[in-house]
Amino acid sequence: MNAPRGTYDVLPTETSKWQYIEGKIRDWCNRYQFQEIRTPIFEYTQLFQRGVGDTTDIVQKEMYTFTIHEDSLTLRPEGTASTVRAVIKHKLYAQPQPLKLYYMGPMFRYERPQAGRNRQFTQFGLEVLGTEHPSIDAEVIVFAYQLFSDLGLKNLKLDINSVGCPKCRKDHKEKMMQSLSLIRQDLCKDCDTRFEKNPLRILDCKNETCKELTKDAPMLINHLCEDCNDHYSKVKTYLQALQIPFNENPRLVRGLDYYTQTAFEIMEDSIGAMSTICGGGRYNGLVEQLGGPATPGIGFAIGLERLLLAMEAQKVEIPTMNHTDVYAVSLGQDADVICSQWVFELRNKGLSIEKDYLSRSMKAQLKAADRLKAKHVIIVGETELETRVAIIRNMETSEQQSIPFEKVVDYILGGIQ
Ligand code: ATP
Ligand code: MG
């Protein structure tokens, strides 16, 4: 039977790639002192309506919402709203600031599936709460950069912008509406709705006609208030100091209503249209919007499927995580019982061990050991069982040693360490 459209299975040959990336992510979170938060996979629908925003594509078209015993619930489409809900619920804002949190896990959006666009996909995200300091805006961006380069990715493009604060947006909104009123009827259907609700988002429309029609529209970046301007230029100063190349894109408007000031995206060329692997920005209004005390925040989310696609497109070597320290080869039940004791003890000592479970010939067992690239093979055939001396072969050097049964475990441990 097929898995539902837009979902996929991760088979054992692929899981080690995921574990590798997840390991790197946790390592970088540790270096930057981010701590993990785990929230439920579903929440009350209202959380996303309020926290993501009624005018967004996510809330309007993409949510998996279901009613059960009169509760309207939604599979989480993103991680920020849930994280902020948990912070408010547990009053984490009363702890020493800033809070530096990360999450990693599945998200759900009803979209048209294609490469890099799934209905169940995986995001890793950071959220920093409790500071407006521009150095943290830069650090969040730099985190993604350092992680991506550690993973071996090249040719990344970083776009940044500032979407100001409600104050600068109010003035800009009027200017936008004035300038766009004449061409409104030629904009796409989505932009027609945006015109009423959130005209700023018209600048972000991917439709070529809309892009062309709005090329002379007033860009918010040219109408920022003094505070927002100052914040934006300081963020750039940090990025420059760390030699992170960026492109200023006045059309970059993150799709979510709660974003303020810094907005950014990191793109990669080789995976085609779905090239944005990381998107993020500041959301100074969100905590209050969800019922908490006014608390500034900033974060990003990285799509791990797209990250993996980008790594594969760039032919990045992903080291395999599986290894076999020892393969135990035995002939007959008695020899197998003896081997199973060593296997038990060596696994207790932390070694990774495989043995035969199919009573195969010695040749077939040795072949299996070869296939697993086992470092050592213990062999107990008829003669070995009689003399109580096992053969231990170092598969790298092909050297063989005869080791009395009672010394096998120590010998292997000595050889591995
Ligand atoms: P897009 O414009 O591609 O729809 P978005 O603006 O909806 O992206 P965000 O909500 O900012 O994306 O999510 C952050 C990241 O999560 C994206 O940059 C992308 O890497 C990943 N992502 C988003 N939606 C999907 C999806 N349906 N399938 C796979 N990855 C996704
Ligand atoms: Mg989307």
mmCIF file with all atom_site columns, N, CA, C and O in Angstrom, residues 199-236:
data_model
loop_
_atom_site.group_PDB
_atom_site.id
_atom_site.type_symbol
_atom_site.label_atom_id
_atom_site.label_alt_id
_atom_site.label_comp_id
_atom_site.label_asym_id
_atom_site.label_entity_id
_atom_site.label_seq_id
_atom_site.pdbx_PDB_ins_code
_atom_site.Cartn_x
_atom_site.Cartn_y
_atom_site.Cartn_z
_atom_site.occupancy
_atom_site.B_iso_or_equiv
_atom_site.pdbx_formal_charge
_atom_site.auth_seq_id
_atom_site.auth_comp_id
_atom_site.auth_asym_id
_atom_site.auth_atom_id
_atom_site.pdbx_PDB_model_num
ATOM 1   N N  . PRO A 1 199 ? -1.256 44.466 2.369   1.00 0.00 ? 199 PRO A N  1
ATOM 2   C CA . PRO A 1 199 ? -0.688 44.826 1.060   1.00 0.00 ? 199 PRO A CA 1
ATOM 3   C C  . PRO A 1 199 ? 0.824  44.619 0.966   1.00 0.00 ? 199 PRO A C  1
ATOM 4   O O  . PRO A 1 199 ? 1.357  44.409 -0.123  1.00 0.00 ? 199 PRO A O  1
ATOM 5   N N  . LEU A 1 200 ? 1.501  44.662 2.122   1.00 0.00 ? 200 LEU A N  1
ATOM 6   C CA . LEU A 1 200 ? 2.948  44.447 2.114   1.00 0.00 ? 200 LEU A CA 1
ATOM 7   C C  . LEU A 1 200 ? 3.295  43.129 1.425   1.00 0.00 ? 200 LEU A C  1
ATOM 8   O O  . LEU A 1 200 ? 4.299  43.010 0.717   1.00 0.00 ? 200 LEU A O  1
ATOM 9   N N  . ARG A 1 201 ? 2.453  42.142 1.620   1.00 0.00 ? 201 ARG A N  1
ATOM 10  C CA . ARG A 1 201 ? 2.756  40.820 1.072   1.00 0.00 ? 201 ARG A CA 1
ATOM 11  C C  . ARG A 1 201 ? 2.641  40.764 -0.448  1.00 0.00 ? 201 ARG A C  1
ATOM 12  O O  . ARG A 1 201 ? 3.119  39.808 -1.062  1.00 0.00 ? 201 ARG A O  1
ATOM 13  N N  . ILE A 1 202 ? 2.069  41.774 -1.053  1.00 0.00 ? 202 ILE A N  1
ATOM 14  C CA . ILE A 1 202 ? 2.011  41.822 -2.521  1.00 0.00 ? 202 ILE A CA 1
ATOM 15  C C  . ILE A 1 202 ? 3.436  41.868 -3.084  1.00 0.00 ? 202 ILE A C  1
ATOM 16  O O  . ILE A 1 202 ? 3.731  41.291 -4.130  1.00 0.00 ? 202 ILE A O  1
ATOM 17  N N  . LEU A 1 203 ? 4.337  42.521 -2.345  1.00 0.00 ? 203 LEU A N  1
ATOM 18  C CA . LEU A 1 203 ? 5.733  42.634 -2.802  1.00 0.00 ? 203 LEU A CA 1
ATOM 19  C C  . LEU A 1 203 ? 6.397  41.267 -2.906  1.00 0.00 ? 203 LEU A C  1
ATOM 20  O O  . LEU A 1 203 ? 7.371  41.076 -3.635  1.00 0.00 ? 203 LEU A O  1
ATOM 21  N N  . ASP A 1 204 ? 5.888  40.296 -2.161  1.00 0.00 ? 204 ASP A N  1
ATOM 22  C CA . ASP A 1 204 ? 6.497  38.972 -2.062  1.00 0.00 ? 204 ASP A CA 1
ATOM 23  C C  . ASP A 1 204 ? 5.869  37.989 -3.059  1.00 0.00 ? 204 ASP A C  1
ATOM 24  O O  . ASP A 1 204 ? 6.254  36.822 -3.125  1.00 0.00 ? 204 ASP A O  1
ATOM 25  N N  . CYS A 1 205 ? 4.896  38.448 -3.847  1.00 0.00 ? 205 CYS A N  1
ATOM 26  C CA . CYS A 1 205 ? 4.182  37.533 -4.749  1.00 0.00 ? 205 CYS A CA 1
ATOM 27  C C  . CYS A 1 205 ? 5.150  36.969 -5.789  1.00 0.00 ? 205 CYS A C  1
ATOM 28  O O  . CYS A 1 205 ? 6.003  37.673 -6.318  1.00 0.00 ? 205 CYS A O  1
ATOM 29  N N  . LYS A 1 206 ? 5.017  35.645 -6.035  1.00 0.00 ? 206 LYS A N  1
ATOM 30  C CA . LYS A 1 206 ? 5.949  34.985 -6.964  1.00 0.00 ? 206 LYS A CA 1
ATOM 31  C C  . LYS A 1 206 ? 5.468  35.105 -8.422  1.00 0.00 ? 206 LYS A C  1
ATOM 32  O O  . LYS A 1 206 ? 6.194  34.787 -9.345  1.00 0.00 ? 206 LYS A O  1
ATOM 33  N N  . ASN A 1 207 ? 4.235  35.575 -8.621  1.00 0.00 ? 207 ASN A N  1
ATOM 34  C CA . ASN A 1 207 ? 3.652  35.736 -9.946  1.00 0.00 ? 207 ASN A CA 1
ATOM 35  C C  . ASN A 1 207 ? 4.410  36.823 -10.743 1.00 0.00 ? 207 ASN A C  1
ATOM 36  O O  . ASN A 1 207 ? 4.572  37.945 -10.281 1.00 0.00 ? 207 ASN A O  1
ATOM 37  N N  . GLU A 1 208 ? 4.870  36.448 -11.955 1.00 0.00 ? 208 GLU A N  1
ATOM 38  C CA . GLU A 1 208 ? 5.710  37.367 -12.737 1.00 0.00 ? 208 GLU A CA 1
ATOM 39  C C  . GLU A 1 208 ? 4.987  38.682 -13.057 1.00 0.00 ? 208 GLU A C  1
ATOM 40  O O  . GLU A 1 208 ? 5.587  39.753 -13.000 1.00 0.00 ? 208 GLU A O  1
ATOM 41  N N  . THR A 1 209 ? 3.694  38.583 -13.407 1.00 0.00 ? 209 THR A N  1
ATOM 42  C CA . THR A 1 209 ? 2.937  39.795 -13.735 1.00 0.00 ? 209 THR A CA 1
ATOM 43  C C  . THR A 1 209 ? 2.885  40.726 -12.524 1.00 0.00 ? 209 THR A C  1
ATOM 44  O O  . THR A 1 209 ? 3.120  41.940 -12.651 1.00 0.00 ? 209 THR A O  1
ATOM 45  N N  . CYS A 1 210 ? 2.598  40.156 -11.359 1.00 0.00 ? 210 CYS A N  1
ATOM 46  C CA . CYS A 1 210 ? 2.536  40.988 -10.152 1.00 0.00 ? 210 CYS A CA 1
ATOM 47  C C  . CYS A 1 210 ? 3.901  41.637 -9.877  1.00 0.00 ? 210 CYS A C  1
ATOM 48  O O  . CYS A 1 210 ? 3.980  42.808 -9.512  1.00 0.00 ? 210 CYS A O  1
ATOM 49  N N  . LYS A 1 211 ? 4.959  40.834 -10.080 1.00 0.00 ? 211 LYS A N  1
ATOM 50  C CA . LYS A 1 211 ? 6.313  41.382 -9.833  1.00 0.00 ? 211 LYS A CA 1
ATOM 51  C C  . LYS A 1 211 ? 6.560  42.595 -10.722 1.00 0.00 ? 211 LYS A C  1
ATOM 52  O O  . LYS A 1 211 ? 7.063  43.622 -10.271 1.00 0.00 ? 211 LYS A O  1
ATOM 53  N N  . GLU A 1 212 ? 6.215  42.462 -12.011 1.00 0.00 ? 212 GLU A N  1
ATOM 54  C CA . GLU A 1 212 ? 6.434  43.520 -12.980 1.00 0.00 ? 212 GLU A CA 1
ATOM 55  C C  . GLU A 1 212 ? 5.579  44.749 -12.623 1.00 0.00 ? 212 GLU A C  1
ATOM 56  O O  . GLU A 1 212 ? 6.076  45.874 -12.590 1.00 0.00 ? 212 GLU A O  1
ATOM 57  N N  . LEU A 1 213 ? 4.311  44.480 -12.307 1.00 0.00 ? 213 LEU A N  1
ATOM 58  C CA . LEU A 1 213 ? 3.396  45.588 -12.011 1.00 0.00 ? 213 LEU A CA 1
ATOM 59  C C  . LEU A 1 213 ? 3.800  46.374 -10.770 1.00 0.00 ? 213 LEU A C  1
ATOM 60  O O  . LEU A 1 213 ? 3.469  47.548 -10.631 1.00 0.00 ? 213 LEU A O  1
ATOM 61  N N  . THR A 1 214 ? 4.507  45.688 -9.858  1.00 0.00 ? 214 THR A N  1
ATOM 62  C CA . THR A 1 214 ? 4.829  46.360 -8.589  1.00 0.00 ? 214 THR A CA 1
ATOM 63  C C  . THR A 1 214 ? 6.279  46.827 -8.531  1.00 0.00 ? 214 THR A C  1
ATOM 64  O O  . THR A 1 214 ? 6.769  47.181 -7.468  1.00 0.00 ? 214 THR A O  1
ATOM 65  N N  . LYS A 1 215 ? 6.929  46.856 -9.718  1.00 0.00 ? 215 LYS A N  1
ATOM 66  C CA . LYS A 1 215 ? 8.367  47.172 -9.624  1.00 0.00 ? 215 LYS A CA 1
ATOM 67  C C  . LYS A 1 215 ? 8.629  48.604 -9.172  1.00 0.00 ? 215 LYS A C  1
ATOM 68  O O  . LYS A 1 215 ? 9.675  48.877 -8.602  1.00 0.00 ? 215 LYS A O  1
ATOM 69  N N  . ASP A 1 216 ? 7.677  49.492 -9.370  1.00 0.00 ? 216 ASP A N  1
ATOM 70  C CA . ASP A 1 216 ? 7.869  50.855 -8.882  1.00 0.00 ? 216 ASP A CA 1
ATOM 71  C C  . ASP A 1 216 ? 7.109  51.144 -7.585  1.00 0.00 ? 216 ASP A C  1
ATOM 72  O O  . ASP A 1 216 ? 7.041  52.293 -7.138  1.00 0.00 ? 216 ASP A O  1
ATOM 73  N N  . ALA A 1 217 ? 6.549  50.093 -7.014  1.00 0.00 ? 217 ALA A N  1
ATOM 74  C CA . ALA A 1 217 ? 5.792  50.296 -5.763  1.00 0.00 ? 217 ALA A CA 1
ATOM 75  C C  . ALA A 1 217 ? 6.742  50.752 -4.655  1.00 0.00 ? 217 ALA A C  1
ATOM 76  O O  . ALA A 1 217 ? 7.940  50.442 -4.692  1.00 0.00 ? 217 ALA A O  1
ATOM 77  N N  . PRO A 1 218 ? 6.248  51.509 -3.687  1.00 0.00 ? 218 PRO A N  1
ATOM 78  C CA . PRO A 1 218 ? 7.144  51.953 -2.607  1.00 0.00 ? 218 PRO A CA 1
ATOM 79  C C  . PRO A 1 218 ? 7.616  50.751 -1.763  1.00 0.00 ? 218 PRO A C  1
ATOM 80  O O  . PRO A 1 218 ? 6.808  49.931 -1.366  1.00 0.00 ? 218 PRO A O  1
ATOM 81  N N  . MET A 1 219 ? 8.928  50.643 -1.609  1.00 0.00 ? 219 MET A N  1
ATOM 82  C CA . MET A 1 219 ? 9.476  49.530 -0.829  1.00 0.00 ? 219 MET A CA 1
ATOM 83  C C  . MET A 1 219 ? 9.570  49.974 0.638   1.00 0.00 ? 219 MET A C  1
ATOM 84  O O  . MET A 1 219 ? 10.064 51.064 0.924   1.00 0.00 ? 219 MET A O  1
ATOM 85  N N  . LEU A 1 220 ? 9.148  49.108 1.519   1.00 0.00 ? 220 LEU A N  1
ATOM 86  C CA . LEU A 1 220 ? 9.129  49.439 2.947   1.00 0.00 ? 220 LEU A CA 1
ATOM 87  C C  . LEU A 1 220 ? 10.513 49.841 3.462   1.00 0.00 ? 220 LEU A C  1
ATOM 88  O O  . LEU A 1 220 ? 10.638 50.729 4.315   1.00 0.00 ? 220 LEU A O  1
ATOM 89  N N  . ILE A 1 221 ? 11.543 49.205 2.918   1.00 0.00 ? 221 ILE A N  1
ATOM 90  C CA . ILE A 1 221 ? 12.904 49.469 3.399   1.00 0.00 ? 221 ILE A CA 1
ATOM 91  C C  . ILE A 1 221 ? 13.266 50.960 3.279   1.00 0.00 ? 221 ILE A C  1
ATOM 92  O O  . ILE A 1 221 ? 14.054 51.477 4.061   1.00 0.00 ? 221 ILE A O  1
ATOM 93  N N  . ASN A 1 222 ? 12.643 51.645 2.318   1.00 0.00 ? 222 ASN A N  1
ATOM 94  C CA . ASN A 1 222 ? 12.917 53.079 2.149   1.00 0.00 ? 222 ASN A CA 1
ATOM 95  C C  . ASN A 1 222 ? 12.050 53.958 3.045   1.00 0.00 ? 222 ASN A C  1
ATOM 96  O O  . ASN A 1 222 ? 12.132 55.175 2.986   1.00 0.00 ? 222 ASN A O  1
ATOM 97  N N  . HIS A 1 223 ? 11.184 53.323 3.828   1.00 0.00 ? 223 HIS A N  1
ATOM 98  C CA . HIS A 1 223 ? 10.273 54.110 4.674   1.00 0.00 ? 223 HIS A CA 1
ATOM 99  C C  . HIS A 1 223 ? 10.331 53.660 6.124   1.00 0.00 ? 223 HIS A C  1
ATOM 100 O O  . HIS A 1 223 ? 9.348  53.765 6.842   1.00 0.00 ? 223 HIS A O  1
ATOM 101 N N  . LEU A 1 224 ? 11.476 53.110 6.547   1.00 0.00 ? 224 LEU A N  1
ATOM 102 C CA . LEU A 1 224 ? 11.584 52.618 7.930   1.00 0.00 ? 224 LEU A CA 1
ATOM 103 C C  . LEU A 1 224 ? 11.670 53.795 8.899   1.00 0.00 ? 224 LEU A C  1
ATOM 104 O O  . LEU A 1 224 ? 12.223 54.839 8.569   1.00 0.00 ? 224 LEU A O  1
ATOM 105 N N  . CYS A 1 225 ? 11.160 53.581 10.105  1.00 0.00 ? 225 CYS A N  1
ATOM 106 C CA . CYS A 1 225 ? 11.322 54.609 11.142  1.00 0.00 ? 225 CYS A CA 1
ATOM 107 C C  . CYS A 1 225 ? 12.783 54.584 11.612  1.00 0.00 ? 225 CYS A C  1
ATOM 108 O O  . CYS A 1 225 ? 13.545 53.669 11.276  1.00 0.00 ? 225 CYS A O  1
ATOM 109 N N  . GLU A 1 226 ? 13.150 55.552 12.420  1.00 0.00 ? 226 GLU A N  1
ATOM 110 C CA . GLU A 1 226 ? 14.550 55.690 12.807  1.00 0.00 ? 226 GLU A CA 1
ATOM 111 C C  . GLU A 1 226 ? 15.062 54.457 13.564  1.00 0.00 ? 226 GLU A C  1
ATOM 112 O O  . GLU A 1 226 ? 16.148 53.951 13.292  1.00 0.00 ? 226 GLU A O  1
ATOM 113 N N  . ASP A 1 227 ? 14.241 53.966 14.501  1.00 0.00 ? 227 ASP A N  1
ATOM 114 C CA . ASP A 1 227 ? 14.660 52.800 15.294  1.00 0.00 ? 227 ASP A CA 1
ATOM 115 C C  . ASP A 1 227 ? 14.897 51.582 14.408  1.00 0.00 ? 227 ASP A C  1
ATOM 116 O O  . ASP A 1 227 ? 15.877 50.854 14.561  1.00 0.00 ? 227 ASP A O  1
ATOM 117 N N  . CYS A 1 228 ? 13.962 51.345 13.498  1.00 0.00 ? 228 CYS A N  1
ATOM 118 C CA . CYS A 1 228 ? 14.078 50.161 12.637  1.00 0.00 ? 228 CYS A CA 1
ATOM 119 C C  . CYS A 1 228 ? 15.266 50.290 11.694  1.00 0.00 ? 228 CYS A C  1
ATOM 120 O O  . CYS A 1 228 ? 15.974 49.320 11.431  1.00 0.00 ? 228 CYS A O  1
ATOM 121 N N  . ASN A 1 229 ? 15.474 51.500 11.207  1.00 0.00 ? 229 ASN A N  1
ATOM 122 C CA . ASN A 1 229 ? 16.616 51.752 10.329  1.00 0.00 ? 229 ASN A CA 1
ATOM 123 C C  . ASN A 1 229 ? 17.926 51.482 11.049  1.00 0.00 ? 229 ASN A C  1
ATOM 124 O O  . ASN A 1 229 ? 18.832 50.831 10.526  1.00 0.00 ? 229 ASN A O  1
ATOM 125 N N  . ASP A 1 230 ? 17.999 51.983 12.282  1.00 0.00 ? 230 ASP A N  1
ATOM 126 C CA . ASP A 1 230 ? 19.195 51.834 13.096  1.00 0.00 ? 230 ASP A CA 1
ATOM 127 C C  . ASP A 1 230 ? 19.459 50.345 13.395  1.00 0.00 ? 230 ASP A C  1
ATOM 128 O O  . ASP A 1 230 ? 20.580 49.847 13.266  1.00 0.00 ? 230 ASP A O  1
ATOM 129 N N  . HIS A 1 231 ? 18.389 49.617 13.731  1.00 0.00 ? 231 HIS A N  1
ATOM 130 C CA . HIS A 1 231 ? 18.503 48.193 14.023  1.00 0.00 ? 231 HIS A CA 1
ATOM 131 C C  . HIS A 1 231 ? 19.016 47.452 12.787  1.00 0.00 ? 231 HIS A C  1
ATOM 132 O O  . HIS A 1 231 ? 19.949 46.644 12.866  1.00 0.00 ? 231 HIS A O  1
ATOM 133 N N  . TYR A 1 232 ? 18.435 47.757 11.645  1.00 0.00 ? 232 TYR A N  1
ATOM 134 C CA . TYR A 1 232 ? 18.811 47.093 10.396  1.00 0.00 ? 232 TYR A CA 1
ATOM 135 C C  . TYR A 1 232 ? 20.285 47.347 10.070  1.00 0.00 ? 232 TYR A C  1
ATOM 136 O O  . TYR A 1 232 ? 21.025 46.434 9.720   1.00 0.00 ? 232 TYR A O  1
ATOM 137 N N  . SER A 1 233 ? 20.720 48.600 10.250  1.00 0.00 ? 233 SER A N  1
ATOM 138 C CA . SER A 1 233 ? 22.111 48.866 9.871   1.00 0.00 ? 233 SER A CA 1
ATOM 139 C C  . SER A 1 233 ? 23.086 48.195 10.853  1.00 0.00 ? 233 SER A C  1
ATOM 140 O O  . SER A 1 233 ? 24.170 47.757 10.455  1.00 0.00 ? 233 SER A O  1
ATOM 141 N N  . LYS A 1 234 ? 22.675 48.040 12.105  1.00 0.00 ? 234 LYS A N  1
ATOM 142 C CA . LYS A 1 234 ? 23.550 47.341 13.058  1.00 0.00 ? 234 LYS A CA 1
ATOM 143 C C  . LYS A 1 234 ? 23.648 45.851 12.730  1.00 0.00 ? 234 LYS A C  1
ATOM 144 O O  . LYS A 1 234 ? 24.713 45.241 12.847  1.00 0.00 ? 234 LYS A O  1
ATOM 145 N N  . VAL A 1 235 ? 22.524 45.264 12.332  1.00 0.00 ? 235 VAL A N  1
ATOM 146 C CA . VAL A 1 235 ? 22.562 43.849 11.934  1.00 0.00 ? 235 VAL A CA 1
ATOM 147 C C  . VAL A 1 235 ? 23.573 43.675 10.788  1.00 0.00 ? 235 VAL A C  1
ATOM 148 O O  . VAL A 1 235 ? 24.406 42.768 10.804  1.00 0.00 ? 235 VAL A O  1
ATOM 149 N N  . LYS A 1 236 ? 23.531 44.595 9.838   1.00 0.00 ? 236 LYS A N  1
ATOM 150 C CA . LYS A 1 236 ? 24.453 44.508 8.702   1.00 0.00 ? 236 LYS A CA 1
ATOM 151 C C  . LYS A 1 236 ? 25.907 44.663 9.160   1.00 0.00 ? 236 LYS A C  1
ATOM 152 O O  . LYS A 1 236 ? 26.796 43.989 8.638   1.00 0.00 ? 236 LYS A O  1
#
